Short mmCIF file of C-alpha atoms in Angstrom, two decimals:
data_model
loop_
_atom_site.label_atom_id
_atom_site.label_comp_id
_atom_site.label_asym_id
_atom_site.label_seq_id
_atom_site.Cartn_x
_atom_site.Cartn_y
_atom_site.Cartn_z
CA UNK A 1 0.17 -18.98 7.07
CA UNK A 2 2.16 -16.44 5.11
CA UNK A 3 4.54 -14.23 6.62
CA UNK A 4 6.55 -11.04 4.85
CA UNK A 5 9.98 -10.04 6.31
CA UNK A 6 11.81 -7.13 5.66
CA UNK A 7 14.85 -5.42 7.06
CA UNK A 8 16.82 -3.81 8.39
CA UNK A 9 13.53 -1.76 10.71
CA UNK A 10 16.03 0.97 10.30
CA UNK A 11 19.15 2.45 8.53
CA UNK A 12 21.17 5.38 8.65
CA UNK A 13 23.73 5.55 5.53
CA UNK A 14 25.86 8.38 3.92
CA UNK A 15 25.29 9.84 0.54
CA UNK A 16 27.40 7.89 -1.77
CA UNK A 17 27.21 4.71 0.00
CA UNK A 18 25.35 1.45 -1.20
CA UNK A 19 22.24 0.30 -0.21
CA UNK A 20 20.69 -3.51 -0.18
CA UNK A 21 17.32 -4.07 1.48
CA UNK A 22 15.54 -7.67 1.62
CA UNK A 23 12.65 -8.48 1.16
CA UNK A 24 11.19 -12.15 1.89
CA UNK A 25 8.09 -14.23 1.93
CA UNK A 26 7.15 -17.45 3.37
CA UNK A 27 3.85 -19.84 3.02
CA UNK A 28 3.55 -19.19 -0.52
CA UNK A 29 4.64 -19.77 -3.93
CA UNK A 30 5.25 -17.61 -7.35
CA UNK A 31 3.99 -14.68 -5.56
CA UNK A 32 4.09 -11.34 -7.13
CA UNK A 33 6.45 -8.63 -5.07
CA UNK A 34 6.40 -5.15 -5.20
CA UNK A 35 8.74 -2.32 -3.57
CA UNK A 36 7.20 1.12 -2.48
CA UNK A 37 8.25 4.45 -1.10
CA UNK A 38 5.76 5.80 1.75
CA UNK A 39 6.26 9.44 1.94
CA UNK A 40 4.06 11.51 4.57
CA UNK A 41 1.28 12.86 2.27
CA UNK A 42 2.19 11.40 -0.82
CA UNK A 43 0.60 7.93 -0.58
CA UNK A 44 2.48 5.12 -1.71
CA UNK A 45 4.96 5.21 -5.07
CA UNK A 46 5.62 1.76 -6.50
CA UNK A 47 9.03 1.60 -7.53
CA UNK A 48 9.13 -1.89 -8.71
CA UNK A 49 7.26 -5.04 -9.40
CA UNK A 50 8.35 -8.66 -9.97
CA UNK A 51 6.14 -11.67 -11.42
CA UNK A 52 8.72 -14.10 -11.38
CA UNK A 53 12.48 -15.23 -10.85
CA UNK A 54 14.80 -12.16 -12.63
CA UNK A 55 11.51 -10.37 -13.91
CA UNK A 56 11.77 -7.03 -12.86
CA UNK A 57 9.87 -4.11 -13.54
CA UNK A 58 10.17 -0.48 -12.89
CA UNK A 59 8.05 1.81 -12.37
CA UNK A 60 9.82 4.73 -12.07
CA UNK A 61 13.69 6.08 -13.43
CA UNK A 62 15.77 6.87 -10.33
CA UNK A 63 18.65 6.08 -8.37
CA UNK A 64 17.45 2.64 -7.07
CA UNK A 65 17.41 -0.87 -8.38
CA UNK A 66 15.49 -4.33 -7.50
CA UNK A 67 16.11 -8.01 -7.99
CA UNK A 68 14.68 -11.28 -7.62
CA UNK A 69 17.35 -13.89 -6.81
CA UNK A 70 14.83 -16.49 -5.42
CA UNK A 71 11.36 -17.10 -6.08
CA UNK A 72 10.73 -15.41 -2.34
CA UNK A 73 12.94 -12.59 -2.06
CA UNK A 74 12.90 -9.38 -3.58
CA UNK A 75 16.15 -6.44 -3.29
CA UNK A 76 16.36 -3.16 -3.60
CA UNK A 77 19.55 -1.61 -3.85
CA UNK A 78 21.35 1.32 -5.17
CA UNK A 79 25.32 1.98 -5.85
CA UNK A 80 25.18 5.10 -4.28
CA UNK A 81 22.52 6.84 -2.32
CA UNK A 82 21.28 10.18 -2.13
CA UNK A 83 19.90 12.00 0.06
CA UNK A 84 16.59 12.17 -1.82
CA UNK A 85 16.32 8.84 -1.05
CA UNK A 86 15.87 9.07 2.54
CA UNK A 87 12.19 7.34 3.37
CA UNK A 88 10.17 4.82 4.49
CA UNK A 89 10.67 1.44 1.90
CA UNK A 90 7.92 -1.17 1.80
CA UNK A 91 7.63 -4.79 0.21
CA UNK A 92 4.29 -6.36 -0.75
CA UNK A 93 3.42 -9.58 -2.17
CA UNK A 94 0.16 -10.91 -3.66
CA UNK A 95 -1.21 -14.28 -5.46
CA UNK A 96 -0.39 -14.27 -9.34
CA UNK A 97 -3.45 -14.71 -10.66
CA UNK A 98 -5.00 -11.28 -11.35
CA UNK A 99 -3.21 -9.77 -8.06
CA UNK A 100 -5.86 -8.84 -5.96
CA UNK A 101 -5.26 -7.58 -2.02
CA UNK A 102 -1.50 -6.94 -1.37
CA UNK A 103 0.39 -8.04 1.78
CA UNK A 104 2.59 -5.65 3.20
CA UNK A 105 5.89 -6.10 5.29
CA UNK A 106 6.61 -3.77 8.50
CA UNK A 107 8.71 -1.27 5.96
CA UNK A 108 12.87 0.04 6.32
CA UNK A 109 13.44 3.32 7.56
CA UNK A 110 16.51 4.77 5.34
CA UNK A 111 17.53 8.16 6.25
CA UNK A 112 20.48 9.10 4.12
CA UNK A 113 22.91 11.61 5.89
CA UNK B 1 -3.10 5.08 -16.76
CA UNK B 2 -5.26 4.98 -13.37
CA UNK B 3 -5.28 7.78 -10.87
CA UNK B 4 -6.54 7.67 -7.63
CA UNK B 5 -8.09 11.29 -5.44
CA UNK B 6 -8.07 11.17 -1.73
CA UNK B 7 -10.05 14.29 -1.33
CA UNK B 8 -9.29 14.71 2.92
CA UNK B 9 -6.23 14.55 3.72
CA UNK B 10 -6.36 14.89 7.22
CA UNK B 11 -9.77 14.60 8.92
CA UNK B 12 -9.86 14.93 12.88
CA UNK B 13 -12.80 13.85 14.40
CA UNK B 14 -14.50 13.45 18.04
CA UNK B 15 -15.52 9.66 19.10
CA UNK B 16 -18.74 8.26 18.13
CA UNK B 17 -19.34 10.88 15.28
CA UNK B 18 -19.68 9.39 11.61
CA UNK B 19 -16.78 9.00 9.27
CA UNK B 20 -16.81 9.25 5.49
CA UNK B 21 -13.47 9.15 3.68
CA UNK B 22 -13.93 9.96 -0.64
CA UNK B 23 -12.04 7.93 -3.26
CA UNK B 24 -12.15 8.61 -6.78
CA UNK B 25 -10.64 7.18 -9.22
CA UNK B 26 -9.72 7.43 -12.80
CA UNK B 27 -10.23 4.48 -15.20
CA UNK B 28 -12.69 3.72 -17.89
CA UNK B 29 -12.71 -0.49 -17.15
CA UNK B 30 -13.11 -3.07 -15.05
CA UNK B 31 -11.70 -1.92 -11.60
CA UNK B 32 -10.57 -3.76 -8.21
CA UNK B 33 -10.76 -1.26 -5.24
CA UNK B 34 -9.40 -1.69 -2.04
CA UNK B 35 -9.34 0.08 1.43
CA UNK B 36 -6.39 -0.36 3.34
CA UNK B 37 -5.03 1.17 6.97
CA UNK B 38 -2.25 1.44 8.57
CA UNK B 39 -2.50 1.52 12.45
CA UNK B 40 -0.06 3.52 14.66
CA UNK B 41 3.66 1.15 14.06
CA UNK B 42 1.92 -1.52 12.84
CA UNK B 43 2.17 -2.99 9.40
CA UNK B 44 -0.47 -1.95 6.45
CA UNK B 45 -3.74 -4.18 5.87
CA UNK B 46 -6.61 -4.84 4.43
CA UNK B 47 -9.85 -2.74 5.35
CA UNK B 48 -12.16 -4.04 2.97
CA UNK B 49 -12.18 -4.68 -1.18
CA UNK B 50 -14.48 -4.81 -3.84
CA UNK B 51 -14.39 -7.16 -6.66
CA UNK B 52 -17.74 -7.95 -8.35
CA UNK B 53 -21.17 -7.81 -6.82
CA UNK B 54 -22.93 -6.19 -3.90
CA UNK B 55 -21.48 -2.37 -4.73
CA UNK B 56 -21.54 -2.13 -0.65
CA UNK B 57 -18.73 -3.91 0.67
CA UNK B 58 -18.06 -4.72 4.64
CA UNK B 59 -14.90 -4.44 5.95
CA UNK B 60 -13.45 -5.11 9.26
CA UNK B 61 -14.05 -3.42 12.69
CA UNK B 62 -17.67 -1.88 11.32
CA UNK B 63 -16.50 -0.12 8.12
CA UNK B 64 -18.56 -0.39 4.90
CA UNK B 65 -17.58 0.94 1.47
CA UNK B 66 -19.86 1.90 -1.26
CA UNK B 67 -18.83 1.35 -5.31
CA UNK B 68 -20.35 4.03 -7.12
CA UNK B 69 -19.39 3.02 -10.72
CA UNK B 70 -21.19 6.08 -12.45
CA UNK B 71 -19.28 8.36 -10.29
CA UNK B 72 -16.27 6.03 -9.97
CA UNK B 73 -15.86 6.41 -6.61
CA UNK B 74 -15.43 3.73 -3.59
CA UNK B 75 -15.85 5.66 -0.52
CA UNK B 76 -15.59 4.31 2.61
CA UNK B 77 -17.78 5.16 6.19
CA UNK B 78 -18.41 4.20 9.69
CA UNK B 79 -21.45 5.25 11.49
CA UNK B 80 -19.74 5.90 14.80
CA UNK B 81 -15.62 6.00 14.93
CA UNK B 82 -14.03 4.83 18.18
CA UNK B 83 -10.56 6.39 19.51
CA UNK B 84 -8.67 2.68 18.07
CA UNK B 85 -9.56 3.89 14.89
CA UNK B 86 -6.99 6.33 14.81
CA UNK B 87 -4.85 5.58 11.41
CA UNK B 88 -3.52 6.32 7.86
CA UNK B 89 -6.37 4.86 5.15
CA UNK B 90 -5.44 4.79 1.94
CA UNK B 91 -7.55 4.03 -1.13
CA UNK B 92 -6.51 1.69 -4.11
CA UNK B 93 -7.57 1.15 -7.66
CA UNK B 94 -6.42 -2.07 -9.26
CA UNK B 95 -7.75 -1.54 -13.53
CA UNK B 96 -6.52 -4.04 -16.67
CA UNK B 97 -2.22 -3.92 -15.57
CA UNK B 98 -3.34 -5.49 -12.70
CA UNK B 99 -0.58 -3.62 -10.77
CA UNK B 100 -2.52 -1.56 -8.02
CA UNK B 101 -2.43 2.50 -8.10
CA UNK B 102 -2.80 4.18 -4.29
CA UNK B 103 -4.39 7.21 -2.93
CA UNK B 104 -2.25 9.64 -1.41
CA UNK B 105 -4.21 8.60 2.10
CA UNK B 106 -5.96 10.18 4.62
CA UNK B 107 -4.70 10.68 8.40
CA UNK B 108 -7.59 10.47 10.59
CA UNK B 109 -7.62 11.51 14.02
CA UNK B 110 -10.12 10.11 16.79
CA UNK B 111 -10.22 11.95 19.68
CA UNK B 112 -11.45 10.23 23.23
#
């Protein structure tokens, strides 16, 4: 069966730091990954999507970054954090063909202090 | 581009009373639609989706969705809510980019 990991649960960083969060699947193969930002009332905001080894795409201009080393493991980092980055980061994965229902990991907690 | 209305945000309700939660969605095509919830510190899942076919869709744990493609909406209900159903839902539109757009979500409370 497949399985999504993500971590750290949890992280407390300092503006100006860096920031690398990982992202992994197992039990499948060329699956699409996403990152999203869960904020309390806002839904979920896709910040980037991958179809493939070093295909990245981004959804929206900010302060953050993704890559796609391996076929199962998607990053997000950033140089330096802000602290309007603070929130709760999930990674999702689903089949290739067409997409259809996503898979979500248990999420990261950043708070940036 | 797709958009995606979550018209209650937060709904509070009493156990064994009937739940409707409206989705509405912008996009002239083809459309996936999916229902997902996220439980109290668990991870986000699947409720229920609609592809093609029957335009009422059922989900897990008794809910049912109804596509509505004149009024482009996916709505989903359960006739009688239990306390365990306690969660965030959150509505999603999948159109031609294949790339899914979310609902801001809806917190519903059951209370015992």
């Amino acid at each position: 069966s497949q399985t999504i990991h993500q971590w750290p649960a949890t992280l407390v960083q300092p503006v100006g730091s860096p920031l690398s969060l990982e992202c992994t699947v197992e039990g499948t193969s060329n699956p699409n990954l996403y990152w999203y930002r869960q904020a309390a009332g806002r839904g979920l905001q896709l910040l980037f999507y991958s179809v493939g080894i070093g295909q990245i795409s981004s959804e929206v201009p900010q302060n953050l970054s993704a890559s796609r080393p391996q076929d199962r493991q998607f990053i997000l980092s950033s140089k330096k954090l802000l602290l309007s980055d603070s929130g709760f980061y999930l990674c999702a994965w689903s089949g290739r063909q067409g997409a259809g229902e996503q898979y979500f990991g248990p999420g990261t907690r950043l708070t940036v202090t | 581009a797709q958009s995606v209305s979550q018209h209650n945000h937060h709904v509070i309700l009493s156990e064994a009373a009937s739940l409707e939660l409206g989705c509405n969605y912008s996009y002239g095509g083809t459309v996936n639609l999916f229902w997902y919830v996220q439980y109290p510190g668990q991870h986000l899942q699947l409720l229920l989706k609609y592809f093609s076919g029957d335009p009422l869709v059922k989900g897990i744990k008794g809910f049912e969705a109804e596509f509505i493609k004149s009024k482009f909406s996916f709505n989903l209900r359960k006739p009688s809510v239990q306390w365990s159903d306690t969660a965030e839902y959150f509505c999603a539109v999948e159109g031609g980019s294949y790339i899914p757009t979310f609902g801001r979500g809806t917190s519903l409370i059951v209370h015992p």
